[in-house]
Backbone as a ProteinNet text record, in pm:
[ID]
protein_1_A
[PRIMARY]
XXXXXXXXXXXXXXXXXXXXXXXXXXXXXXXXXXXXXXXXXXXXXXXXXXXXXXXXXXXXXXXXXXXXXXXXXXXXXXXXXXXXXXXXXXXXXXXXXXXXXXXXXXXXXXXXXXXXXXXXXXXXXXXXXXXXXXXXXXXXXXXXXXXXXXXXXXXXXXXXXXXXXXXXXXXXXXXXXXXXXXXXXXXXXXXXXXXXXXXXXXXXXXXXXXXXXXXXXXXXXXXXXXXXXXXXXXXXXXXXXXXXXXXXXXXXXXXXXXXXXXXXXXXXXXXXX
[TERTIARY]
4181.2	4013.7	4082.9	4048.1	4077.2	3935.7	3994.3	3880.8	3865.4	3717.1	3684.3	3551.1	3511.2	3439	3356.2	3229.1	3077.3	3010.1	2988.6	2940.7	2809.7	2748	2551.5	2570.7	2507.1	2499.2	2329.4	2270.5	2151.6	2238.2	2117.5	2121.5	2087.2	1913.6	1952.2	1994.4	2085.4	2164.4	2261	2351.8	2436.5	2529.7	2494.3	2558.3	2506.4	2382.9	2287.8	2298.7	2357.3	2339.1	2138.5	2166	1985.7	1879.4	1996.5	1903.2	1883.2	2029.9	2043.6	2057	2070.8	2059.8	2179.9	2268.1	2399.7	2524.2	2593.7	2717.6	2783.6	2853.4	2976.4	3073.1	3061.3	3144.4	3211.9	3126	3138.9	3245.2	3198	3225.1	3347.6	3515.8	3632.3	3684.7	3558	3570.5	3515.8	3392.2	3328.3	3443.1	3459.8	3529.1	3644.4	3723.2	3821.9	3733.4	3644	3606.8	3573.6	3520.3	3459.5	3601.2	3706.1	3796.3	3899.7	3836.6	3861.8	3723.3	3655.2	3557	3467	3503.2	3422.1	3260.6	3160.2	3040.8	2950.6	2926.8	2864.3	2684.9	2655.8	2469.4	2400.5	2336.1	2195.2	2140.8	2085.7	1994.5	1920.7	1787	1735.7	1551.7	1517.3	1377.7	1316.8	1421.7	1393.4	1372.6	1262.2	1185.7	1282.4	1221.7	1327.2	1347.5	1276.3	1216	1365.2	1338.9	1412.7	1578.6	1628.8	1748.7	1841.7	1709	1789	1844.7	1789.3	1859.8	1959.7	2007.9	2104.1	2216.9	2171	2284.2	2268.8	2212.5	2250.5	2357.4	2323.7	2420.3	2531.4	2543.5	2706.4	2759.7	2694.9	2746.1	2774.7	2637.1	2683.5	2584.5	2600.2	2591.8	2521.2	2570.2	2600.5	2381.9	2386.7	2238.6	2201.6	2073.3	2045.3	1893.5	1869.7	1791.5	1706.1	1550.6	1482.2	1367.7	1269.8	1199.5	1233.7	1338.6	1361.1	1364.1	1435.5	1465.3	1326.4	1206.5	1117.6	1110.4	1225.5	1280.2	1405.6	1463.7	1626.1	1562.5	1694.2	1633.1	1794.4	1767.5	1888.6	1932	1989.4	2005.8	2032.3	1972.9	2040.1	2223.5	2251	2407.6	2478.5	2383.1	2473.5	2403	2512.1	2505.3	2506.7	2439.5	2373.4	2258.8	2245.6	2170.4	2189.1	2175.1	2163.7	2257.5	2288.1	2300.3	2187.8	2175.8	2056.9	1914.8	1915.9	1770	1713	1570.8	1515.1	1491.2	1471.7	1398.3	1472.3	1492	1583.5	1496.2	1565.9	1500.6	1462.2	1350.4	1288.8	1259	1279.6	1257.6	1217.1	1054.3	939.3	970	956.2	986.3	831.8	692.9	603.1	436.9	327.2	252.5	289.2	228.3	206.2	195	251.5	191	33.9	-42.2	-178.1	-238.1	-215.6	-258.4	-217.2	-110.9	-26.7	-118.5	-115.3	-165.1	-333	-435.6	-543.5	-513.8	-434.7	-445.4	-461.1	-347.7	-325.3	-420	-481.9	-575.1	-745.1	-787	-886.6	-857.8	-725.5	-737.5	-704.1	-675.6	-707.8	-852.5	-915.5	-1084.6	-1132.2	-1103.6	-1166.3	-1186.6	-1002.9	-955.9	-949.8	-965.7	-919.7	-804.9	-720.1	-575.9	-494.9	-433.9	-403.8	-279.7	-276.5	-155.6	-162.2	-45.9	-66	9.9	-34.7	97.8	198.4	246.7	267.9	140.2	81.4	-59.7	-163	-163	-282.6	-227.6	-126.3	-26.3	-7	-23.4	17	187.9	190.3	359.9	409.1	284.5	319.5	319	239.8	287.1	402.4	410	546.8	644.4	673.4	738.2	794.5	683.3	641.3	721.2	685.8	691.1	857.5	926.8	1058.1	1147.2	1133.9	1252.2	1266.2	1223.2	1255	1156.3	1238	1152.6	1025.9	970	787.6	859.2	949.8	990.4	1052.1	1116.6	1183.3	1033.7	928.7	818.6	778.8	738.3	686.1	749.8	870.7	953.8	940.8	927	902	755.9	666.8	515.1	532.4	623.7	637.6	722.3	628.1	665.7	617.4	655.2	719.9	619.1	669.7	625.6	670.7	637.2	635.1	605.7	483.5	416.5	483.9	568.1	606.7	492.1	480.3	348.1	413	349.3	400.6	274.7	317.6	242.7	233.6	72.8	8.4	-79.9	-32	-75.6	-2.7	-48.2	-5.5	124	218.9	311	215	106	67.8	-55.8	-118.9	-186.9	-56.8	24.4	188.4	196.7	237.3	190.7	90.2	-20.6	-145.8	-135.8	-121.1	-103.3	20.5	132.8	198.7	159.9	70.4	33.5	-30.8	-128.3	-238	-210.5	-73.2	-55.3	74.2	109.8	165.1	66.5	-21.3	-168.8	-168.2	-212	-171.6	-56.6	41.1	129.2	254.9	254.7	321.8	410.3	476.2	567.4	608.4	637.9	722.4	847.5	884.2	1018.8	1037.3	1119.2	1142.6	1254.1	1210.6	1354.9	1375.8	1427.6	1477.1	1363.2	1282.9	1154.4	1041.2	1010.7	864.2	891.9	774	768.1	686.3	769.8	761	682.7	621.5	543.5	546.6	630.9	643.8	601.5	625.7	559.9	723.3	689.9	815.3	986.2	1019	1137.1	1193.2	1322.2	1388.7	1539.1	1595.2	1715.7	1849.5	1827.5	1894	1900.2	1768	1749.6	1773.9	1712.2	1736.8	1885	1944.2	2090.5	2209.7	2148.6	2160.4	2136.1	2043.8	1948.5	2030.3	2118.5	2167.9	2318.9	2419.6	2494.8	2508.1	2400.9	2462.9	2472.3	2360.7	2365.3	2484.8	2553.8	2694.9	2773.8	2791.4	2905.9	2836.4	2733.8	2684.7	2765.6	2707.8	2798.5	2931.4	3000.1	3184.5	3230.6	3194.4	3226.7	3410.8	3481.9	3616.1	3693.9	3537.6	3552.4	3521	3572.8	3535.5	3503.6	3351.2	3305.9	3298.1	3366.7	3392.8	3249.4	3173.3	2993.9	3061	3051	3048	2890.7	2843.6	2701.8	2738.4	2650.5	2647	2515.8	2500.9	2383.6	2327.9	2280.4	2198.3	2082.5	2049.3	1885.9	1871.4	1761.2	1750.1	1687.4	1640.4	1619.2	1727.3	1849.7	1948.1	2043.3	2009.4	2088.9	2052.2	1932.1	1937	2071.7	2072.6	2166	2341.7	2376.8	2455.6	2509.9	2357.7	2431.7	2474.4	2389.8	2441.9	2588.1	2651.5	2795.4	2926.9	3022.9	3110.1	3169.9	3188.3	3195.9	3070	3022.2	2908.1	2956.1	2863.7	2938	2797.3	2764.1	2665.4	2697.3	2667.3	2689.7	2611.7	2680.7	2587.2	2469	2378.2	2291.9	2236.6	2267.7	2207.2	2055.1	2006.9	1871.7	1758.4	1801.2	1677.2	1781.9	1642.5	1691.9	1807.6	1895.3	2006.1	1920.1	2047.3	1917.3	2090.6	2055.1	2173.6	2222	2293.8	2347.3	2455.8	2355.4	2423.8	2463.3	2515	2491.8	2591.2	2644.1	2713.2	2852.5	2930.9	3081.9	3174.6	3278.5	3378.4	3292.2	3229	3153.6	3291.1	3206.9	3301.1	3162.8	3202.8	3165.7	3217.1	3193.8	3272.1	3259.3	3270.6	3226.2	3156.3	3190.4	3123.5	2967.7	2895.3	2774.9	2752.9	2655	2570	2723	2778.8	2855.2	2988.7	3043.2	3172.5	3192.7	3102	3101.8	3129.8	3042.1	3048.2	3223.5	3258.6	3387.4	3471.6	3459.2	3596.6	3596.9	3454.3	3479.3	3510.5	3487.6	3502.9	3643.8	3746.8	3861.3	3929.1	3891.3	3908.8	3974.3	3806.5	3863.1	3910.6	3958	3976.1	4151.7	4246.2	4376.7	4400.6	4350	4411.8	4331	4230.2	4215.1	4263.3	4212.7	4242.3	4137	4167.9	4084.1	4153.5	4210.7	4263.1	4175.3	4086.6	4025.2	4004.8
95.9	-8.2	-142.5	-235.7	-351.4	-418.7	-451.6	-508.9	-654.3	-708.7	-839.1	-824.9	-967.1	-974.8	-1037	-1024.7	-1045.9	-1099.7	-1269.5	-1347.9	-1333	-1320.4	-1313.2	-1413.8	-1502.4	-1606.1	-1695.3	-1700.8	-1761.3	-1929.8	-2009.1	-2146.7	-2269.1	-2250.3	-2325.6	-2299	-2411.8	-2366	-2290	-2262.5	-2186	-2266.7	-2201.3	-2300.7	-2434	-2441.8	-2608.1	-2646.3	-2804	-2849.6	-2828.5	-2789.6	-2767.8	-2914.3	-3007.5	-3153.1	-3243.6	-3257.5	-3297.8	-3215.3	-3060.8	-3023.3	-3023.2	-3066.6	-3120.8	-2989.7	-2991.6	-2851.2	-2921.9	-2986.8	-3109	-3003.2	-2985.2	-2947	-2779.1	-2728.6	-2596.2	-2594.3	-2697.1	-2700.8	-2646.1	-2736.3	-2645.7	-2495.4	-2443.5	-2275	-2233.6	-2296.8	-2253.1	-2252.4	-2310.1	-2312.7	-2193.1	-2208.1	-2153.9	-1974.7	-1955.1	-1808.7	-1806.5	-1913.1	-1888.4	-1870.5	-1986.8	-1889.7	-1805.7	-1710.4	-1567.7	-1466	-1568.9	-1477.5	-1372.2	-1440.7	-1342	-1427.1	-1323.4	-1380.7	-1425.2	-1558.1	-1579.2	-1572.7	-1497	-1439.4	-1531.6	-1642.2	-1693.4	-1564.5	-1572.9	-1469.5	-1544.5	-1620.2	-1728.4	-1703	-1819.1	-1826.9	-1926.8	-1929.2	-2072.6	-1952.6	-2022.9	-1997.2	-1975.6	-1903.8	-1870.7	-2055.6	-2135.3	-2242.5	-2359.9	-2373.7	-2429.5	-2396.2	-2253.3	-2204.9	-2246.2	-2222.7	-2221	-2423.8	-2519.4	-2618.8	-2655.6	-2561.2	-2552.6	-2509.1	-2377.7	-2329.5	-2353.3	-2472.2	-2569.7	-2690.9	-2735.6	-2803.4	-2763.6	-2615.9	-2567.9	-2493.7	-2520.8	-2407.2	-2293.9	-2223.2	-2067.3	-2003	-1860.1	-1817.5	-1648.7	-1656.6	-1493.3	-1469.3	-1366.7	-1332	-1366.8	-1384.4	-1463.1	-1355.1	-1371.3	-1317.4	-1407.4	-1381.1	-1497.9	-1451.8	-1563.5	-1552.4	-1447.1	-1447.4	-1346.6	-1206.2	-1178.6	-1014.3	-1012.5	-1086.3	-1040.9	-1007.4	-1072.8	-1056.1	-1099.7	-995.5	-1033.7	-1071.7	-1179.7	-1246.6	-1207.3	-1197.6	-1117.4	-1231.8	-1345.1	-1436	-1368.1	-1479.2	-1385.9	-1399.7	-1292.2	-1274.3	-1213.3	-1166.4	-1115	-948.8	-929.9	-791.1	-693	-635.8	-575.6	-655.7	-758.4	-850.1	-939.3	-915.7	-935.8	-1127.7	-1182.1	-1307.7	-1371.9	-1367.9	-1443.6	-1377.6	-1337.7	-1294.9	-1413	-1459.1	-1560.1	-1548.7	-1432.4	-1476.7	-1368.7	-1420.9	-1324.3	-1180.1	-1160.3	-999.6	-1061.7	-969.1	-991.5	-925.1	-870	-733	-730	-798	-801.8	-679.8	-693.6	-556.8	-562.4	-584.2	-606.4	-653.1	-674.8	-770.3	-864.9	-892.6	-1035.3	-1193	-1319.3	-1424.2	-1399.7	-1416.2	-1480.8	-1317.4	-1192.5	-1108.9	-1096.5	-1191.3	-1182	-1285.4	-1408.5	-1497.6	-1482.1	-1395	-1375.2	-1256.3	-1172.2	-1118.4	-1209.2	-1248.7	-1322.5	-1438.6	-1477.5	-1593.1	-1484.2	-1419.4	-1296.1	-1312.4	-1255.7	-1206.2	-1326.4	-1430.2	-1530.6	-1600.4	-1567.2	-1569.3	-1498.7	-1368.4	-1255.1	-1303.6	-1289.5	-1310.1	-1475.1	-1551.7	-1683.4	-1770.9	-1648.3	-1733	-1877.8	-1966.4	-2097.1	-2109.4	-2112	-2133.4	-2211.5	-2269.5	-2332	-2268.6	-2195.5	-2126.1	-2239.2	-2246.4	-2320.6	-2320.3	-2193.8	-2218.1	-2330.9	-2384.4	-2475.4	-2593.8	-2638	-2744.4	-2811.6	-2960	-2974.4	-3046.7	-3107.2	-3085.2	-3200.9	-3328.5	-3436	-3379.4	-3296.7	-3268.5	-3147.3	-3060.6	-2974.4	-3070.7	-3164.6	-3219.3	-3322.6	-3371.6	-3399.1	-3395.5	-3200.8	-3141.2	-3126.8	-3035.4	-2988.8	-3130.4	-3211.5	-3304.8	-3301.8	-3180.3	-3175.3	-3325.7	-3367.5	-3437.5	-3409.3	-3491.8	-3386.1	-3318.8	-3306	-3252.8	-3117.7	-3131.1	-3025.4	-2914.9	-3015.7	-2927.9	-2851.5	-2909.1	-2857.6	-2720.4	-2709.2	-2616.2	-2510.4	-2523.3	-2454.4	-2382.9	-2431.9	-2367.1	-2301.8	-2274.7	-2185.6	-2024.5	-1969.6	-1876.8	-1750.1	-1608.3	-1464.3	-1364	-1382.6	-1240.3	-1270.7	-1413.9	-1415.9	-1552	-1547.5	-1663.6	-1709.7	-1824.2	-1910	-1924.8	-1919.3	-1988.1	-2107.6	-2239.8	-2254.6	-2220.4	-2210	-2061.7	-2196	-2220.7	-2344.6	-2241.4	-2114.1	-2028.8	-1987	-1885.5	-1857.4	-1750.3	-1758.5	-1621.8	-1466.8	-1435	-1373.7	-1319.3	-1443.9	-1402.7	-1372	-1402.4	-1392.6	-1221.8	-1202.5	-1035.6	-937.1	-1020.1	-940.6	-990.8	-1066.8	-1110.4	-1011.3	-987	-897.3	-796.2	-725.2	-566.2	-517.3	-634.8	-662.9	-643.7	-706.2	-754.4	-620.1	-571.4	-425.9	-325.1	-329.9	-191.1	-231.5	-332.9	-338.2	-339.7	-318.6	-247.3	-388.3	-477.8	-621.8	-652.2	-777.2	-794.9	-930.1	-944.6	-1143	-1102.4	-1221.7	-1232.5	-1399	-1418.7	-1554.5	-1606.2	-1755.7	-1840.9	-1942.7	-1997.3	-2140.9	-2227.8	-2285.7	-2352	-2239.4	-2138.1	-2112.8	-1957.3	-1895.1	-1711.9	-1677.4	-1575.4	-1574.6	-1415.3	-1418.3	-1310.7	-1226.1	-1117.8	-1052.6	-904.4	-834.3	-723.1	-639.2	-479.9	-400.9	-439.6	-568.1	-617.4	-745.6	-671.3	-793.6	-843.2	-907.9	-989.2	-855.2	-748.2	-660.1	-575.6	-514.1	-399.5	-440.2	-609.4	-624.1	-682.4	-727.9	-716.7	-560.4	-459.5	-387.4	-280.3	-326.8	-271.7	-395	-510.2	-589.9	-499.2	-517.5	-431.1	-326.2	-239.7	-119.9	-108.2	-273.8	-301.5	-307	-418	-455.7	-327.9	-213.2	-141.8	-40.5	0.6	40	-23	-189.4	-252.8	-285.6	-255.7	-300.5	-162.3	-32.8	67.4	70	-24.8	-19	-81.5	-178.6	-268.3	-186.4	-243.5	-175.6	-329.1	-292.5	-462.8	-467.5	-614.8	-594	-703.9	-673.1	-790.1	-836.8	-955.7	-1074.8	-1112.6	-1129.4	-1207.8	-1312.9	-1406.6	-1520.4	-1577.9	-1585.3	-1657.3	-1654.8	-1763	-1822	-1774.9	-1671.9	-1684.4	-1557.3	-1466.3	-1360.4	-1314.2	-1341.4	-1291.6	-1258.1	-1291.4	-1278.6	-1143.1	-1078.1	-1017.5	-865.9	-829.9	-709.2	-757.3	-808.1	-838.9	-855.9	-916.3	-884.6	-758.8	-674.5	-538.3	-435.7	-455.2	-400.4	-461.2	-543.6	-610	-509.2	-549.6	-479.4	-636.8	-761	-861.6	-914.7	-901.6	-974.7	-1154	-1251.1	-1350.1	-1440	-1507.9	-1511.6	-1666.2	-1748.6	-1949.8	-1971.3	-2054.7	-2082.3	-2189.4	-2225.4	-2308.1	-2375.5	-2506.9	-2564	-2556.3	-2571.4	-2647.3	-2504.7	-2386.6	-2327.7	-2193.9	-2119.3	-2071.6	-1900.5	-1911.1	-1755.1	-1675.9	-1587	-1388.2	-1335.6	-1211.8	-1147.8	-1077	-1070.3	-976.3	-895.1	-811.3	-643.9	-583.5	-462.5	-343	-415.8	-520.4	-583.2	-568.1	-446.8	-430.7	-581.5	-576.6	-689.5	-814.7	-852.7	-963.1	-1091.3	-1193.7	-1330.8	-1404.9	-1513.3	-1608.7	-1721	-1791.7	-1931.7	-2060.8	-2132.7	-2210.8	-2357.4	-2373.1	-2505.6	-2456.1	-2494.3	-2454.1	-2494.9	-2451.3	-2459.9	-2456.5	-2555.7	-2559.9	-2580.4	-2645.1	-2648.8	-2533.1	-2447.4	-2247.9	-2192.8	-2252.7	-2135.6	-2171.6	-2278.1	-2272.6	-2232.4	-2248.2	-2179.2	-2019.4	-1945	-1836.4	-1755.2	-1786.7	-1790.9	-1813.2	-1955	-1954.9	-1846.8	-1817.6	-1752.5	-1555.6	-1569.7	-1399.2	-1428.2	-1513.2	-1541.1	-1539.1	-1587.6	-1657.5	-1527	-1507.1	-1470.7	-1263.9	-1242.7	-1117.9	-1054.1	-1146.1	-1147.6	-985.5	-887.8	-809.9	-641.4	-692.7	-555.6	-496.7	-431.3	-403.5	-263.3
836.3	793.8	702.2	770.5	710.5	641.2	506.4	392.1	430.6	431.8	471.5	342.1	315.2	256.8	269.7	224.3	266.6	141.3	145.9	6.1	45.5	-38.5	-26.6	-185.2	-153.3	-217.9	-271.7	-384.2	-414.7	-363.1	-353.5	-330	-447	-459.9	-583.7	-712.5	-698.8	-884.3	-881.8	-728.2	-747.7	-580.4	-471.6	-387.3	-383.9	-402.1	-427.5	-578.8	-599.1	-714.2	-738.2	-866.3	-967.6	-909.2	-929.8	-951.9	-793.7	-756.8	-592.8	-458.5	-453	-392.3	-281.8	-325.7	-253.3	-283	-188.7	-180.1	-150.9	-196.9	-129.2	-172.2	-313.8	-361.5	-281.2	-231.2	-166.9	-31.8	8.7	182.2	189.6	125	133.4	153.5	39	30.2	138.9	191	291.1	380.3	427.4	528.3	553.1	420.9	352.8	432.5	381.8	447.5	555	609.5	789.7	902.6	811.5	911	916.6	781.4	772.8	857.1	885.5	965.4	851.2	736.5	660	661.3	671.2	704.1	490.6	569.1	396.9	410	355.7	371.8	235.8	278.3	230.9	138.7	33.6	-7.7	-148.2	-92.8	-168.9	-158.8	-283.7	-246.5	-164.2	-60.9	19	127.1	222.2	414.3	473.2	556.1	660.3	729.2	732.4	798.2	704.9	533.4	484.7	513.4	523.9	524.7	662	765.5	857	900.7	838.7	846.6	759	646.5	597.2	691.8	709.7	807.3	898.7	963.4	1139.8	1095.6	934.6	862.4	808.6	797.2	756.4	831.5	936.9	1058.9	1030.5	952.9	920.4	1031.5	1070.2	1171.1	1145.3	1014.9	1000.2	893.5	932.5	873.9	784.2	682.2	562	535.2	398.2	316.7	271.3	279.8	225.4	174.5	39.3	-23.9	-147.6	-175.3	-309.3	-198.9	-136.8	-72.4	54.6	36.8	120.4	213.5	270.4	420.3	477.2	575.7	589.2	765.8	772	904.3	981.6	1137.4	1160.4	1318.2	1290.2	1439.1	1577.7	1659.5	1805.3	1796.9	1882.7	1819.4	1709.5	1650	1493.3	1492	1473	1405.8	1554	1636.4	1716.3	1789.6	1751.1	1852.3	1948	2032.5	2161.3	2170.4	2241.1	2174.7	2269.9	2341.3	2448.7	2434	2313.6	2291.8	2210.2	2271.8	2274.8	2080.1	2004.3	1861.7	1782.9	1658.4	1583.2	1550.6	1468.7	1420.5	1272.3	1252.5	1095.2	1046.7	949.3	870.1	718.6	708.6	633.2	526.2	407.3	309.9	228.9	287.5	239	310.1	263.5	303.5	372.4	447.1	522.5	459.9	453	321.7	315.5	430.7	411.6	351.2	341.2	279.8	153.2	83.1	-63.3	-108.6	-82.4	-101.4	-214.7	-60.8	-52.1	-222.6	-219.1	-325.1	-468.2	-446.7	-576.1	-620.9	-522.8	-513.5	-594.6	-546.7	-591.5	-751.6	-801.8	-891.9	-986	-967.4	-1011.8	-1046.5	-990.7	-967.3	-1079.7	-1037.2	-1130.2	-1242	-1335.3	-1469.8	-1503.8	-1421.2	-1531.7	-1531.6	-1467.5	-1456.4	-1409.8	-1497.2	-1478.2	-1430.8	-1298.7	-1191.8	-1069.6	-1035.1	-865.3	-814.1	-658.9	-597.1	-479.1	-357.7	-248.5	-161.6	-147.7	-91.7	-159.2	-265.2	-331.8	-270.3	-278.7	-286.8	-194.2	-153.4	-48.1	-37.7	81.7	111.1	37	-14.3	-118.4	-245.5	-303.9	-436.3	-438.3	-343.5	-341.5	-423.6	-303.7	-312.7	-441	-465.8	-625.1	-724.9	-720.6	-767	-821.8	-692.9	-689.1	-618.8	-596.9	-558.6	-459.3	-361.2	-207.4	-150.1	-13.6	99	88	150.6	205.8	328	421.2	541.8	447.8	315.7	293.8	244.4	190.2	83.8	239.4	386	482.8	462	518.9	557.2	426.7	291.6	196.3	168.5	267.3	252.5	355.7	455.8	606.5	519.1	465.1	392.5	483.8	484	530.7	433.7	305.4	241.1	116.6	41.4	-116.9	-143.8	-312.5	-290.8	-453.7	-452.9	-614.4	-690.8	-758.6	-873.8	-958.8	-970.4	-1083.1	-1200.3	-1275.2	-1412.7	-1543.9	-1545.8	-1630.1	-1733.7	-1760.4	-1865	-1989.6	-2065.4	-2180	-2105.1	-2185.1	-2164.1	-2189.5	-2270.6	-2339.9	-2131.1	-2139.9	-2008.5	-1878.1	-1920.4	-1768.5	-1799.6	-1921.6	-1933.7	-1872.1	-1872	-1817	-1720.6	-1631.5	-1460.1	-1396.5	-1443.8	-1413.2	-1372.8	-1518.7	-1564.4	-1404.6	-1386.6	-1303.4	-1155.7	-1129.5	-973.2	-960.7	-1028.6	-1023.4	-982.8	-1028.3	-1024.3	-834.1	-788.3	-652.6	-541.5	-587	-525.7	-534.8	-638.4	-620.1	-729.9	-748.6	-840.1	-873.6	-992.4	-972.6	-1048.8	-1032	-1043	-1118	-1153.3	-1204.6	-1101.2	-1119.9	-1017	-1105.9	-1103.4	-1165.6	-1192	-1119	-1156.9	-1158.9	-1062.3	-1035.4	-1048.6	-1030.6	-1080.3	-945	-870.6	-744.7	-723.3	-693.4	-606.6	-473.9	-518.1	-374.2	-376	-333.9	-279.4	-389.2	-328.6	-431.6	-351.3	-378.3	-314.1	-399.3	-381.5	-469.7	-357.2	-421.1	-383.6	-316.4	-412.9	-417.3	-301.1	-313.4	-215.7	-96.7	-45.4	106.7	115.2	25.7	30.7	93.2	41.7	-8.8	137.1	212.1	359.3	487.9	442.7	530.9	537.7	439.1	447	461.6	514.3	542	671.1	722.4	886.2	912.7	840.4	888.5	918.8	794.4	844.3	963.8	966.6	1120.9	1257.6	1210.3	1323	1324.1	1212.7	1226.5	1104.9	1189.2	1089	1069.1	1144.8	1112.5	1005.2	956.9	822.4	702.9	597.3	477.1	435.4	370.1	328.9	187.5	148	12.4	-51.4	-110.2	-106.8	-273.6	-221.9	-327.5	-326.8	-479	-483.9	-612.9	-523	-631.8	-696.4	-829.6	-854.5	-1002.6	-1006.8	-1124.2	-1246.1	-1166.3	-1258.5	-1244.5	-1337.6	-1360.3	-1238.7	-1101.9	-1058	-886.1	-941	-905.3	-944.6	-1028.3	-1099.3	-1012.6	-945.4	-847.8	-755.7	-645.7	-584.5	-597.5	-766.9	-845.5	-878.5	-925.6	-965	-817.2	-748.3	-596.1	-527.6	-606.5	-514.1	-587	-502.9	-552.5	-666.1	-655.6	-722	-775.4	-909.6	-933.1	-1006	-922.7	-1001.2	-1040.7	-1210.1	-1283.5	-1316.3	-1196.2	-1254.8	-1371.5	-1453.3	-1568.8	-1501.1	-1600.2	-1524.1	-1655.2	-1700.3	-1853.9	-1811	-1700.9	-1652.6	-1752	-1738.3	-1790.1	-1876	-1943.8	-2102.3	-2024.8	-2081.9	-2082.6	-2097.9	-2018.5	-1996.7	-1993.2	-2027.6	-2032.3	-1920.2	-1869.7	-1734	-1785.9	-1739.8	-1739	-1661.1	-1613.4	-1501.6	-1385.4	-1382.7	-1295.3	-1259.3	-1171.4	-1181	-1126.9	-1231.1	-1172.2	-1201.1	-1288	-1349	-1366.1	-1329.2	-1304.3	-1326.5	-1453.8	-1510.2	-1559.6	-1382.6	-1420.1	-1563	-1601.3	-1705	-1626.4	-1539.6	-1427.2	-1367.6	-1368.7	-1318.2	-1138.3	-1097	-984.7	-843	-777.3	-671.9	-725.2	-809.9	-903.3	-938.6	-1024.8	-1034.9	-909.9	-791.5	-727.4	-639.6	-611.8	-646.4	-701.1	-768	-880.2	-878.5	-840.2	-874.4	-704.9	-625.2	-494.5	-483.3	-538	-480	-593.8	-690.7	-803	-704.4	-662.2	-537.2	-500.9	-365.5	-256.8	-275.5	-424.6	-439.3	-559.4	-666	-751.6	-743.2	-710.5	-706.8	-588.5	-470	-311.6	-285.3	-197.7	-163.6	-281.7	-332	-374.9	-521.6	-475.9	-591.7	-597.2
[MASK]
+++++++++++++++++++++++++++++++++++++++++++++++++++++++++++++++++++++++++++++++++++++++++++++++++++++++++++++++++++++++++++++++++++++++++++++++++++++++++++++++++++++++++++++++++++++++++++++++++++++++++++++++++++++++++++++++++++++++++++++++++++++++++++++++++++++++++++++++++

């Protein structure tokens, strides 16, 4: 049985620069991974539409995880999907987006919480808040199973909100800029589901899972990986990283830290775990 890496990566603040959204520094390392046939799995708060644009730019074909683990997308020709299948397989772990937004809005009306979700914002407003292009904001609004919130109330109110949505079978996670409402799913559960699909599709391979992220909502995927990489992000509050096997903590933020960590794994640690 041969060993292969499966690299699961967050995007904003990890593979992509927090401010510029550039990933230029990672390109040589991405090429090295691709040359060895190691799948690169995006695992991000970004939507299917957003990730599709970036995947096409980087020539990445592997399945990907969208909206903080709300769904897994398996494109045609990947794993056991026929190459000529017209549509990808999408496994959604929770209620459809429209139902989710209705529940959140109803709670806001009942209790007077102050926040704005993506459903409340125009593409132009979202672009101004995030620094995305208007086209990028349009893609960010095409959601499947999660709603990012710009929280504009107190932390006490947020604690009450978290408890209230938990009673409705939902949860929140904190990303770099927004607080994301999803069903009882996360990046770790979605990654575990996808890795199992890889193991069934390629039983002759031993998959060594590497996960890289910079935010608290990345911890679940770091904890299910064989090697977890916590990327520093000077633009958000620090948090404790616990329960992660073979933890790496590069010094550089964003794409530079991503490259530092993956290069170390490829050259220093190799696959001899």
